[in-house]
Coordinates of C-alpha atoms in Angstrom, one line a residue:
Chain A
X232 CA 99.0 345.2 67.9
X233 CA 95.7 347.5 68.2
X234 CA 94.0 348.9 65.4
X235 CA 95.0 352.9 66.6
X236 CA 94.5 355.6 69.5
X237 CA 91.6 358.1 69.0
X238 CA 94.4 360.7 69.1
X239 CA 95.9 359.0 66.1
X240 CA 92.9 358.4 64.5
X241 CA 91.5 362.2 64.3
X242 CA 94.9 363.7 63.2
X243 CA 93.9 361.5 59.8
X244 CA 90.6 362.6 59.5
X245 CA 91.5 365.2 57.0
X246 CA 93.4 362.8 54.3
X247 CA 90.1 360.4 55.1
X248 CA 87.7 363.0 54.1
X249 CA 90.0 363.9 51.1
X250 CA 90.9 360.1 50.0
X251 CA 87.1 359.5 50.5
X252 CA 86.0 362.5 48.4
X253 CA 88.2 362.0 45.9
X254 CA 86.5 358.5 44.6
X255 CA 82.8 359.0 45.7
X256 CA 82.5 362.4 43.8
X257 CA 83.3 360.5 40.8
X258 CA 81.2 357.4 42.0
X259 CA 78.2 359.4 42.7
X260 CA 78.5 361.5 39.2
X261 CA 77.8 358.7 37.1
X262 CA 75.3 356.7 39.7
X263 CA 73.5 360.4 39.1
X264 CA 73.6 360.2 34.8
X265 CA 73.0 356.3 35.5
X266 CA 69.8 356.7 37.4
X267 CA 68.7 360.0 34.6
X268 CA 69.1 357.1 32.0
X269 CA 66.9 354.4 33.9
X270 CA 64.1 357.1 34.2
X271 CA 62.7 356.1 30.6
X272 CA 62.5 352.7 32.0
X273 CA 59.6 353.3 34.3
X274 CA 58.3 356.4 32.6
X275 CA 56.5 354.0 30.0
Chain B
X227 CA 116.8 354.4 43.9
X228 CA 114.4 357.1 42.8
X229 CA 111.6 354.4 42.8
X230 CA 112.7 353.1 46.2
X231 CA 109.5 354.1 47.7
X232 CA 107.5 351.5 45.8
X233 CA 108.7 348.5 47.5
X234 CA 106.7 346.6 49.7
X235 CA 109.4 348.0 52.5
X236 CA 108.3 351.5 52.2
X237 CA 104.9 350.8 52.4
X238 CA 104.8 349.2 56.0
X239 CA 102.2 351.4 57.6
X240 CA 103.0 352.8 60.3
X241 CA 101.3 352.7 63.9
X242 CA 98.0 354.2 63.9
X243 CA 97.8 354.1 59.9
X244 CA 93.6 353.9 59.5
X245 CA 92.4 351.1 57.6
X246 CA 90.3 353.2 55.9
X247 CA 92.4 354.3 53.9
X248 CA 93.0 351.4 51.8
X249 CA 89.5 351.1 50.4
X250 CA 89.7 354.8 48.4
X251 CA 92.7 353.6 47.6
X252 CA 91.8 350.6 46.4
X253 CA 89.0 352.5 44.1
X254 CA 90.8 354.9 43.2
X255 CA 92.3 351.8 41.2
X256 CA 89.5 350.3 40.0
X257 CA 87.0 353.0 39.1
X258 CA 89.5 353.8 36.8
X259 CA 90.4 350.2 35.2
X260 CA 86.6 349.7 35.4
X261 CA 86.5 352.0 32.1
X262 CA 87.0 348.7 30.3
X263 CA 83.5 348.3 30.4
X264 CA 82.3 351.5 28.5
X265 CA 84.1 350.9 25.4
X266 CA 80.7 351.2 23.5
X267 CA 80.4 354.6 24.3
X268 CA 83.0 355.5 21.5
X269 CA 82.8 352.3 19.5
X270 CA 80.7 353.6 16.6
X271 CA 82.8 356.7 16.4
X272 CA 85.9 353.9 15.9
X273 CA 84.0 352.0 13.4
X274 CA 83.2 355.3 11.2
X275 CA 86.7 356.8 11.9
X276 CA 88.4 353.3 10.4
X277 CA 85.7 352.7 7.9
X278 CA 86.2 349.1 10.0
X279 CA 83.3 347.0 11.3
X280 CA 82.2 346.1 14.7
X281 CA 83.9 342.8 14.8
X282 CA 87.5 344.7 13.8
X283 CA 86.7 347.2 17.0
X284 CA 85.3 344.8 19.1
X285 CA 88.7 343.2 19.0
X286 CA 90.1 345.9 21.4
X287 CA 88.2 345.3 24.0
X288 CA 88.5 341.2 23.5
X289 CA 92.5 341.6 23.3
X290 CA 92.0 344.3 26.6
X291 CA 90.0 341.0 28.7
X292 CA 92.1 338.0 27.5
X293 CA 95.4 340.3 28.9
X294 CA 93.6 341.0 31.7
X295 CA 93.1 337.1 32.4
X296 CA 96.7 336.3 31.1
X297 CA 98.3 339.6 33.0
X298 CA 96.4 338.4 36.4
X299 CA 97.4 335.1 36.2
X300 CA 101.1 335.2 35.3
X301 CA 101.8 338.4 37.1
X302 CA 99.8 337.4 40.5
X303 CA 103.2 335.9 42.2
X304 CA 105.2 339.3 41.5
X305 CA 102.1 341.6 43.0
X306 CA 102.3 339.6 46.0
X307 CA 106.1 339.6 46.3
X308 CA 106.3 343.2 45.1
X309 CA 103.6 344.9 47.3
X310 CA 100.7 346.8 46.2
X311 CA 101.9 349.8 45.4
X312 CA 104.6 349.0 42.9
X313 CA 101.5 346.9 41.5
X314 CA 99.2 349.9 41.5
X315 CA 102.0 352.1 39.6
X316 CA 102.9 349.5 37.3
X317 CA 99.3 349.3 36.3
X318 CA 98.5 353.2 36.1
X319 CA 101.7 353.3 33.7
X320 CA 100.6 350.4 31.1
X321 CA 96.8 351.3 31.4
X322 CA 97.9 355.1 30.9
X323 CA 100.3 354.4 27.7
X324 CA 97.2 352.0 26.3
X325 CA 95.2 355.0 26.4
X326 CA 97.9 357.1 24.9
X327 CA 99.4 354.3 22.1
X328 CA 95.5 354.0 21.4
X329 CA 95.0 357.8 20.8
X330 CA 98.2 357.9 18.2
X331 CA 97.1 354.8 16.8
X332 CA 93.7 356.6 16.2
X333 CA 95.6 359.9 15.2
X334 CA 97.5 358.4 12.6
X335 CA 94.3 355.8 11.6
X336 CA 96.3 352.7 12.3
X337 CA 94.1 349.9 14.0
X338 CA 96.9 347.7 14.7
X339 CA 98.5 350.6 16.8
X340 CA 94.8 350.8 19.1
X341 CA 94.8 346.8 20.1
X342 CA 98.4 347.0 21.0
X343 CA 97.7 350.4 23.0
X344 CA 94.3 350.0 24.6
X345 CA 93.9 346.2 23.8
X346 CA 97.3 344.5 24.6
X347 CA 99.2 347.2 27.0
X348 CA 96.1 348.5 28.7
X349 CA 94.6 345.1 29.6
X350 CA 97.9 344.1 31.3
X351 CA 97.0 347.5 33.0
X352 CA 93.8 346.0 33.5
X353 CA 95.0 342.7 35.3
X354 CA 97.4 344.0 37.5
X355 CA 95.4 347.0 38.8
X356 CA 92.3 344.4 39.1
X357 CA 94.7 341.9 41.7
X358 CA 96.4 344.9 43.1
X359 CA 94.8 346.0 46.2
X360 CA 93.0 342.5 46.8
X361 CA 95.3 340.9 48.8
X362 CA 96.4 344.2 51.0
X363 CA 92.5 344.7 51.4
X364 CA 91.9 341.0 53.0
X365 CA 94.8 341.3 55.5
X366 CA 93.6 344.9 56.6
X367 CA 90.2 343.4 56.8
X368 CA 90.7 339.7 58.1
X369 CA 87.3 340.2 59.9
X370 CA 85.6 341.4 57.2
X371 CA 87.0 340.3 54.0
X372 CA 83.8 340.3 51.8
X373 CA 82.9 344.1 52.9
X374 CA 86.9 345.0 51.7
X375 CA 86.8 343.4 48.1
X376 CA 83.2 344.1 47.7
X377 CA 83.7 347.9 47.8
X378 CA 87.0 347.5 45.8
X379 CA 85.4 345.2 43.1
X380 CA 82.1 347.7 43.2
X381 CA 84.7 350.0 42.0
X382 CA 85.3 348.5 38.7
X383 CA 81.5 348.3 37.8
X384 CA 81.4 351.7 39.0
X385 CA 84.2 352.7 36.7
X386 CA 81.8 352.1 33.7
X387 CA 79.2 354.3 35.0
X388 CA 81.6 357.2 35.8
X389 CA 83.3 356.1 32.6
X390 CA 80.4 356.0 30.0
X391 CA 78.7 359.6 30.8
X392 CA 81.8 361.1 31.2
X393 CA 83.4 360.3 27.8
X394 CA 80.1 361.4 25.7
X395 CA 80.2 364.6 27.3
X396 CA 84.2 364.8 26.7
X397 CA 83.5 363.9 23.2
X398 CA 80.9 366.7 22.5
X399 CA 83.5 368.7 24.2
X400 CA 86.1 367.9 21.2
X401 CA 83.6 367.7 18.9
X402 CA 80.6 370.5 18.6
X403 CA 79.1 368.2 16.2
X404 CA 78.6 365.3 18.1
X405 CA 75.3 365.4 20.3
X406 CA 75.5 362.5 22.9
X407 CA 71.8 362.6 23.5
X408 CA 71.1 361.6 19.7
X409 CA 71.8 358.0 19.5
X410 CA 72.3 358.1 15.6
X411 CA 75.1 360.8 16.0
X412 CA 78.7 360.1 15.6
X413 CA 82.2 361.9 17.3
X414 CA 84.7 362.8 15.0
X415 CA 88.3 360.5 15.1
X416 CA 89.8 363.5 16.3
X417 CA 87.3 363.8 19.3
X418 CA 87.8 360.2 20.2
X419 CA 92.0 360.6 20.0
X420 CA 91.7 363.9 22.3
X421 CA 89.1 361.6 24.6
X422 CA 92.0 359.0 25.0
X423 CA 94.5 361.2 25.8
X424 CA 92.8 363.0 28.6
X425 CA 91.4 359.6 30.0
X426 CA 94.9 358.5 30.4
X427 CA 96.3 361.2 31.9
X428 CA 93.1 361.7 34.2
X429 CA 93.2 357.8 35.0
X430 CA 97.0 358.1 35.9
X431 CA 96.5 360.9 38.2
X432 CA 93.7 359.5 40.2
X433 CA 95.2 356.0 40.2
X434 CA 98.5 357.9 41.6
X435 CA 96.0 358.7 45.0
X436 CA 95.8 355.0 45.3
X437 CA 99.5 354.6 45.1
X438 CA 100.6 357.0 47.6
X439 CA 97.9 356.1 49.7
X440 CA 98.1 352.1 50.1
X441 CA 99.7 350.4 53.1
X442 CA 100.6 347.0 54.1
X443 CA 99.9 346.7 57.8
X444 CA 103.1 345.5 59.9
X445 CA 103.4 342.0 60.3
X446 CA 101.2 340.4 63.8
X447 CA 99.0 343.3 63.0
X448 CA 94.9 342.8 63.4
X449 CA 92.1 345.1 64.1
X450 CA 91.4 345.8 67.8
X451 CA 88.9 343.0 69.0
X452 CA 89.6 340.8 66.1
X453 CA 89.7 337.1 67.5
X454 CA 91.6 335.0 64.5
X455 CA 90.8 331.4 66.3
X456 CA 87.0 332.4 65.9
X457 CA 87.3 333.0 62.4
X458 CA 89.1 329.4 61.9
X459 CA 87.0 328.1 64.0
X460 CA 83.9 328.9 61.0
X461 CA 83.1 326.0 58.8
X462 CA 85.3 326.5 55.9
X463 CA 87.8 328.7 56.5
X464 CA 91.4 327.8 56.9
X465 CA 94.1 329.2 59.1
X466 CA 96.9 327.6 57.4
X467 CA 98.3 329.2 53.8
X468 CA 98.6 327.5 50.6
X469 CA 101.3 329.2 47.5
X470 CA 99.8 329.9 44.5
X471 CA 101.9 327.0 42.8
X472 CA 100.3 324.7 45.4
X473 CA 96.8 326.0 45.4
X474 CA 96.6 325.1 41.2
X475 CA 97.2 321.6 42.3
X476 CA 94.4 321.2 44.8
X477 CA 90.8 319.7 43.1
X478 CA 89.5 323.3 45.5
X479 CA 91.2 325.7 42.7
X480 CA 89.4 324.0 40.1
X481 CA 86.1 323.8 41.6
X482 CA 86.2 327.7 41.9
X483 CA 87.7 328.0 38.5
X484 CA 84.5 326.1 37.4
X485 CA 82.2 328.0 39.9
X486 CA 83.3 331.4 38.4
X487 CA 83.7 330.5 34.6
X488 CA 79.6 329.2 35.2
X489 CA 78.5 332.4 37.0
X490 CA 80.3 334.6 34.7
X491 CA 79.0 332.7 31.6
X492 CA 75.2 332.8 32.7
X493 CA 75.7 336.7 34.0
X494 CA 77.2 337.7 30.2
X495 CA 74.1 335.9 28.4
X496 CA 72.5 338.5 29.5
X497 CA 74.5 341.5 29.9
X498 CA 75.6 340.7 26.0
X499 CA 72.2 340.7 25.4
X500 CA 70.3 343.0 27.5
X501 CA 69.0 345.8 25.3
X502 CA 67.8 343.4 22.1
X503 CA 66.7 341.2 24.7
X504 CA 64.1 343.4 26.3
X505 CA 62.8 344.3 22.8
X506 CA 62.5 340.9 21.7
X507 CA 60.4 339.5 24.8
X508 CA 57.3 342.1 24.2
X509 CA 57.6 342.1 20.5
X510 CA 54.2 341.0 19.0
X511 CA 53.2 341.3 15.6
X512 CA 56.8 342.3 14.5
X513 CA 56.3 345.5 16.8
X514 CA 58.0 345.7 20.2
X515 CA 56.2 347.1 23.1
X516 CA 59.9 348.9 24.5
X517 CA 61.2 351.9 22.5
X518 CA 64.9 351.8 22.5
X519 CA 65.3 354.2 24.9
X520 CA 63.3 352.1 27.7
X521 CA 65.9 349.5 26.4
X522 CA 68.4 352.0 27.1
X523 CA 67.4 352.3 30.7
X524 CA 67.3 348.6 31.0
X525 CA 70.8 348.5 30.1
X526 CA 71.4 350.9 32.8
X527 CA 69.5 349.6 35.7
X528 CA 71.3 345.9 35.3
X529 CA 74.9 347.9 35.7
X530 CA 73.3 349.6 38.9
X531 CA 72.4 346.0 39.8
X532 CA 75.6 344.7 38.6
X533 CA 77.8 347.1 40.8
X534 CA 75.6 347.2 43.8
X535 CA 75.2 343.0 44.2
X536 CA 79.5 343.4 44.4
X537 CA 79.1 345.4 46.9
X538 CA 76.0 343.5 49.1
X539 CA 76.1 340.1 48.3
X540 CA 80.2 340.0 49.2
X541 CA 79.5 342.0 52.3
X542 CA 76.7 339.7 53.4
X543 CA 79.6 336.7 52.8
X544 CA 80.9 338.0 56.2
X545 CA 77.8 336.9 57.8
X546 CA 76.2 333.7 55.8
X547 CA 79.7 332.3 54.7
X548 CA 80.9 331.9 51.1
X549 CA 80.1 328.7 50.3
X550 CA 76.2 329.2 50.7
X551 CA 76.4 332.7 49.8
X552 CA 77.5 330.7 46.0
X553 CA 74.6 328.1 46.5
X554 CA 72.1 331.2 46.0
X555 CA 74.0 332.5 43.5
X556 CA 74.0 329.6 41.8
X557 CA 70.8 328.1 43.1
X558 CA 68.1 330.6 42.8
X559 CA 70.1 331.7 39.7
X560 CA 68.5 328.8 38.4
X561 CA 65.4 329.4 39.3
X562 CA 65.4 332.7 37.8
X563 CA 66.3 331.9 34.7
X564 CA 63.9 329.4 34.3
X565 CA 61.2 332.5 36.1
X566 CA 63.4 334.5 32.9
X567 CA 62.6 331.6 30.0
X568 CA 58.8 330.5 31.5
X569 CA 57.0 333.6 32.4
X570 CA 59.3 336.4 31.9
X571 CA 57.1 337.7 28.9
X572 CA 54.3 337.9 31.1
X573 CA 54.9 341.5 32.2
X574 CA 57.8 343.9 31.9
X575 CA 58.2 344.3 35.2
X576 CA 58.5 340.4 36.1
X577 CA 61.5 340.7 33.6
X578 CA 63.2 343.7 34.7
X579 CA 63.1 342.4 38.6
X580 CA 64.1 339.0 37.7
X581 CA 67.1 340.2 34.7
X582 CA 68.4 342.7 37.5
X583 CA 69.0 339.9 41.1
X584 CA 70.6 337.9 38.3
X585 CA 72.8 340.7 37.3
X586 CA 73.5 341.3 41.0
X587 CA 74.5 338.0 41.6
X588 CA 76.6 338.2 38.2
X589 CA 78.6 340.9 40.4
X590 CA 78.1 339.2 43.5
X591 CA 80.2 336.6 42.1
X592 CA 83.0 338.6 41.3
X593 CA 83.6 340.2 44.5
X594 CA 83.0 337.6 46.6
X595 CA 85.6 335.1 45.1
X596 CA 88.8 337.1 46.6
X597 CA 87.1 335.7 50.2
X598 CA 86.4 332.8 49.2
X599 CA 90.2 331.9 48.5
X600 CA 91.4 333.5 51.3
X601 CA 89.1 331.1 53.4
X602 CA 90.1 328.0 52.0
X603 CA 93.9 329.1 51.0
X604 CA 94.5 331.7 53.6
X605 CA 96.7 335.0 52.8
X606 CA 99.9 334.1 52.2
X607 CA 99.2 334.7 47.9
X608 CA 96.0 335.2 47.9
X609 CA 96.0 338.0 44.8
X610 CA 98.1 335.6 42.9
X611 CA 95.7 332.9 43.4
X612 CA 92.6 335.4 42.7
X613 CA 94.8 336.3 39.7
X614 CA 95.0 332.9 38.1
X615 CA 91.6 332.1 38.7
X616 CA 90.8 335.3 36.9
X617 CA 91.4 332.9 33.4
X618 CA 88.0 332.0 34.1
X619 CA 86.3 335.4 33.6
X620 CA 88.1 335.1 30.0
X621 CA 87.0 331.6 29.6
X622 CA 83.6 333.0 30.2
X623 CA 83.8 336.1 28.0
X624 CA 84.4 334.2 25.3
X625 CA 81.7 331.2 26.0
X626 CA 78.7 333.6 27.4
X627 CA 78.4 335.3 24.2
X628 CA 79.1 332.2 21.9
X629 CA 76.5 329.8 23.8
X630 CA 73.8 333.0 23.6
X631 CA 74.9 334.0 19.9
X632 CA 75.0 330.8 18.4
X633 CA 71.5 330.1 19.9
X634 CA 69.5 333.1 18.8
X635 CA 71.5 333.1 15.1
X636 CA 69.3 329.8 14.7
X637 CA 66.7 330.5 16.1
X638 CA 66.1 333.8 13.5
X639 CA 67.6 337.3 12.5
X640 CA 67.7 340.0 15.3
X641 CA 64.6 342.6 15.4
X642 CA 62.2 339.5 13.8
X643 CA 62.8 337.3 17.7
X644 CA 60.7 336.4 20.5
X645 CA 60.5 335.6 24.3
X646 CA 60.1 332.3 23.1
X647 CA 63.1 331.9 20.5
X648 CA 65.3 332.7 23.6
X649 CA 64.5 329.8 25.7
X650 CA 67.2 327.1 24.3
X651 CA 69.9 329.7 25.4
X652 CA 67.7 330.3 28.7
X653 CA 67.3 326.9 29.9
X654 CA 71.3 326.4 28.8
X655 CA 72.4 328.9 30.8
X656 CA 70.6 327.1 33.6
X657 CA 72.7 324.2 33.0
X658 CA 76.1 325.9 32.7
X659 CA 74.6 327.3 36.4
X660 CA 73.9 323.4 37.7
X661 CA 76.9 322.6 37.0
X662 CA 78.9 325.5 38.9
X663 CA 76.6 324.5 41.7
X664 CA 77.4 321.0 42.0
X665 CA 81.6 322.5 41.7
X666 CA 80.5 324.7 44.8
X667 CA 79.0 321.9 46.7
X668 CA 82.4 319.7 46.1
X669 CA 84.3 322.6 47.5
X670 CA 85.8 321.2 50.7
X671 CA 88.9 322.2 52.5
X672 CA 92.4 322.1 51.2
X673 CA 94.2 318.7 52.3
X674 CA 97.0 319.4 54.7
X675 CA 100.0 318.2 52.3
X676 CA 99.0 321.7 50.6
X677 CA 100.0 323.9 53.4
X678 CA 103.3 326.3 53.7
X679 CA 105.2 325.9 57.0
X680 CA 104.2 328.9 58.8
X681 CA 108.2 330.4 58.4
X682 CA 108.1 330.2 54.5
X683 CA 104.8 332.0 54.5
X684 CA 106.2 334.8 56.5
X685 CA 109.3 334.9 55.0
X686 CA 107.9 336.1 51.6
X687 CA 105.0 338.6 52.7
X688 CA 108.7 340.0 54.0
X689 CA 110.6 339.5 50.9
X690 CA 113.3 337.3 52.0
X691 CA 112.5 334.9 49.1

């Protein structure tokens, strides 16, 4: 059994970008307020 | 049954069903169990709110780790038989009820009532939302294995740095008087009940996207191009499949117990320790040279390290193969702890590199594991395997801290320590890491008489028994 058709493949494209969004919004939120607090690390 | 749709049956994907899905869903899990690890964010507001000590609150999260080991390991078969998205529901319903038992036991001030919420219901939460998506990942992913749990298991570090910011700023939310940029200021009990309830129901609803998302691919499926005779063919990986009964007999399981419990242990001596530690090495003349908000940072940078080494290091297992992808782990971890003990008070920056590829391979470790037992015991119960093993990250919670605590109480009292008065636990630590890399080099593969008949394996991932 393949993996899928392209024709398969681009009718989930939507619920990828959704599913995708849904965790790396949160992901990149606190790698963002992560980073602000490493600042003071290599400010001194 | 109106829960029907959970079994494994229901969740069969269908032709055309994009692997790519399963990863967010996957996260989705473990960005939200991954929490666990920002329990300090509210833990002076606990102490305060019970007039309690540390040590009484620090309990929560201890009781939350050893049911995560205990949860994993007895409930590994069931996930397997079950599927992963009964697992994944299961787990969103005891880690949401910890958080919401833990805000009435807060509400009410009744301590006993937060480590049987958060501490004994949310860490089997924890364990069964940790071995959830690992085995579904590996058989979506046969050519890639490390890449799949690496970005799951990235997840649950991640989960702490979503987790940590998130819950100060919920907390000044529910309490004007709290300010989370003043380190000396304290949220009210009521801000940290109102934080528990809206983590849970928060954490159920994005853990419910993992739920209705996960698939198991049909059985004979593989990615296009994906040539399973090459893979056996590698040095060290296994075509056949060992049960979870069976692979707990075999000197391998052990080895990798060991392997684990030793990287975890050396990886927690510093995490436990990270932002005293800093201090302590450029102290001089009672006086450190790093302000505690530089230590602050510190603490950051190592859980960027942390999360990003799951994700690279268990990715780059695809390519090197596990076994000396461990060696380095193991092997220059040595040699960076004795970098860490000799020189590391030399220069700040010295320190910081070397403290943060250790951190990396701490989480390195962790993600790369799941492949490592799918090489040697293939996927026929590979989570419940994973899960059993997973007695060795409580093992190690409870040694790390002990071996690194028991050290520096003789060597002095904390803010009066120096670089040097951490080298016994230092050069320890380098031993606890020689001897997980002498387990890894006995790792060979699993004897024959260990192996399922190819029918039986089947049979199961279809639940016929």
């Amino acid at each position: 059994m393949g993996e899928q058709t392209p024709e398969q493949s681009s009718n989930q494209v939507p619920r990828l970008v959704v599913t995708w969004l849904v965790v790396t919004v949160p992901l990149a939120y606190g790698l963002f307020q992560t980073i602000r607090s490493v600042i003071p690390l290599f400010a001194g | 049954m109106a829960l029907s749709f959970l079994d494994r049956e229901h969740t069969v994907a269908k032709p055309g069903y994009s692997r790519w899905l399963i990863p967010p869903a996957a996260l989705a899990i473990h960005l939200c169990i991954g929490q666990a690890y920002a329990t300090s964010v509210y833990k002076n507001a606990l102490v305060a709110h019970f007039e309690s000590s540390l040590t009484a609150i620090g309990v929560i999260f201890s009781i939350a780790i050893v049911m995560l080991g205990l949860s994993a390991a007895v409930m590994g078969t069931w996930v397997e038989r079950a599927g992963p998205r009964a697992a994944m529901f299961t787990s969103a319903c005891f880690w949401a009820s910890g958080f919401l038992i833990g805000a009435l036991g807060i509400a009410t001030s009744q301590l006993w009532l937060v480590y049987l919420g958060y501490g004994f219901v949310g860490g089997i939460g924890l364990g069964i939302g940790y071995i959830s998506p690992v085995s579904t990942l590996i058989k979506w992913f046969p050519d890639r294995p490390g890449l799949a749990t690496g970005m799951a298991i990235m997840g649950f570090g991640g989960g702490a740095l979503v987790a940590s910011p998130l819950s100060r700023q919920l907390m000044a939310f529910y309490d004007s008087g709290y300010d989370p940029s003043d380190s000396t200021s304290v949220a009210s009990g009521g801000a940290v009940t109102s934080l528990f309830v809206t983590l849970g129901i928060a954490y159920f609803l994005v853990m419910m996207l993992g739920v209705f998302t996960v698939r198991v691919p049909p059985p004979g499926w593989a990615p296009a191009g994906f040539d399973a005779a090459a893979v056996a063919a590698k040095p060290m990986v296994s075509a056949a499949n060992v049960s979870a009964a069976n692979a707990i007999r075999t000197p391998q399981f052990w080895f990798l117990w060991t392997v684990l419990f030793c990287n975890v242990t050396a990886g927690i001596g510093i995490l436990e320790q990270a932002a005293p530690m800093i201090q302590d090495f450029f102290r001089d003349g009672g006086t450190s040279s790093v302000a505690p908000t530089t230590a602050a940072g510190f603490v950051a940078f190592l859980s960027l390290f942390n999360m990003a080494g799951r994700f690279v290091w268990s990715s780059t297992s695809d390519y090197i193969g596990r076994k000396p992808t461990y060696i380095m782990y193991l092997g220059v971890g040595m040699v960076l702890y004795v970098l860490l003990a000799t020189v590391g008070h030399a220069s700040t920056a010295i320190f910081v590199l070397v403290a943060a590829v250790i951190l990396s391979f701490y989480g390195g470790g962790f993600a790369t594991i799941p492949a490592y037992l799918r090489d040697l015991f293939g996927t026929f119960q590979v989570g419940a395997i994973h899960g059993r093993l997973l007695t060795a990250w409580s093992a190690a919670g409870i040694a790390g801290p002990l071996i690194i605590n028991g050290f520096l109480d003789a060597q002095g009292t904390p803010g009066e320590l120096v670089a040097a008065d951490y080298r016994p636990a230092l050069f320890t630590m380098v031993g606890v890491l020689a001897l997980g890399f002498v387990a890894n080099a006995l790792v060979r593969p699993v004897a024959a008489q260990f192996h399922e008949s190819p029918g039986r394996s089947d049979a199961f991932v279809e639940g016929k028994v």
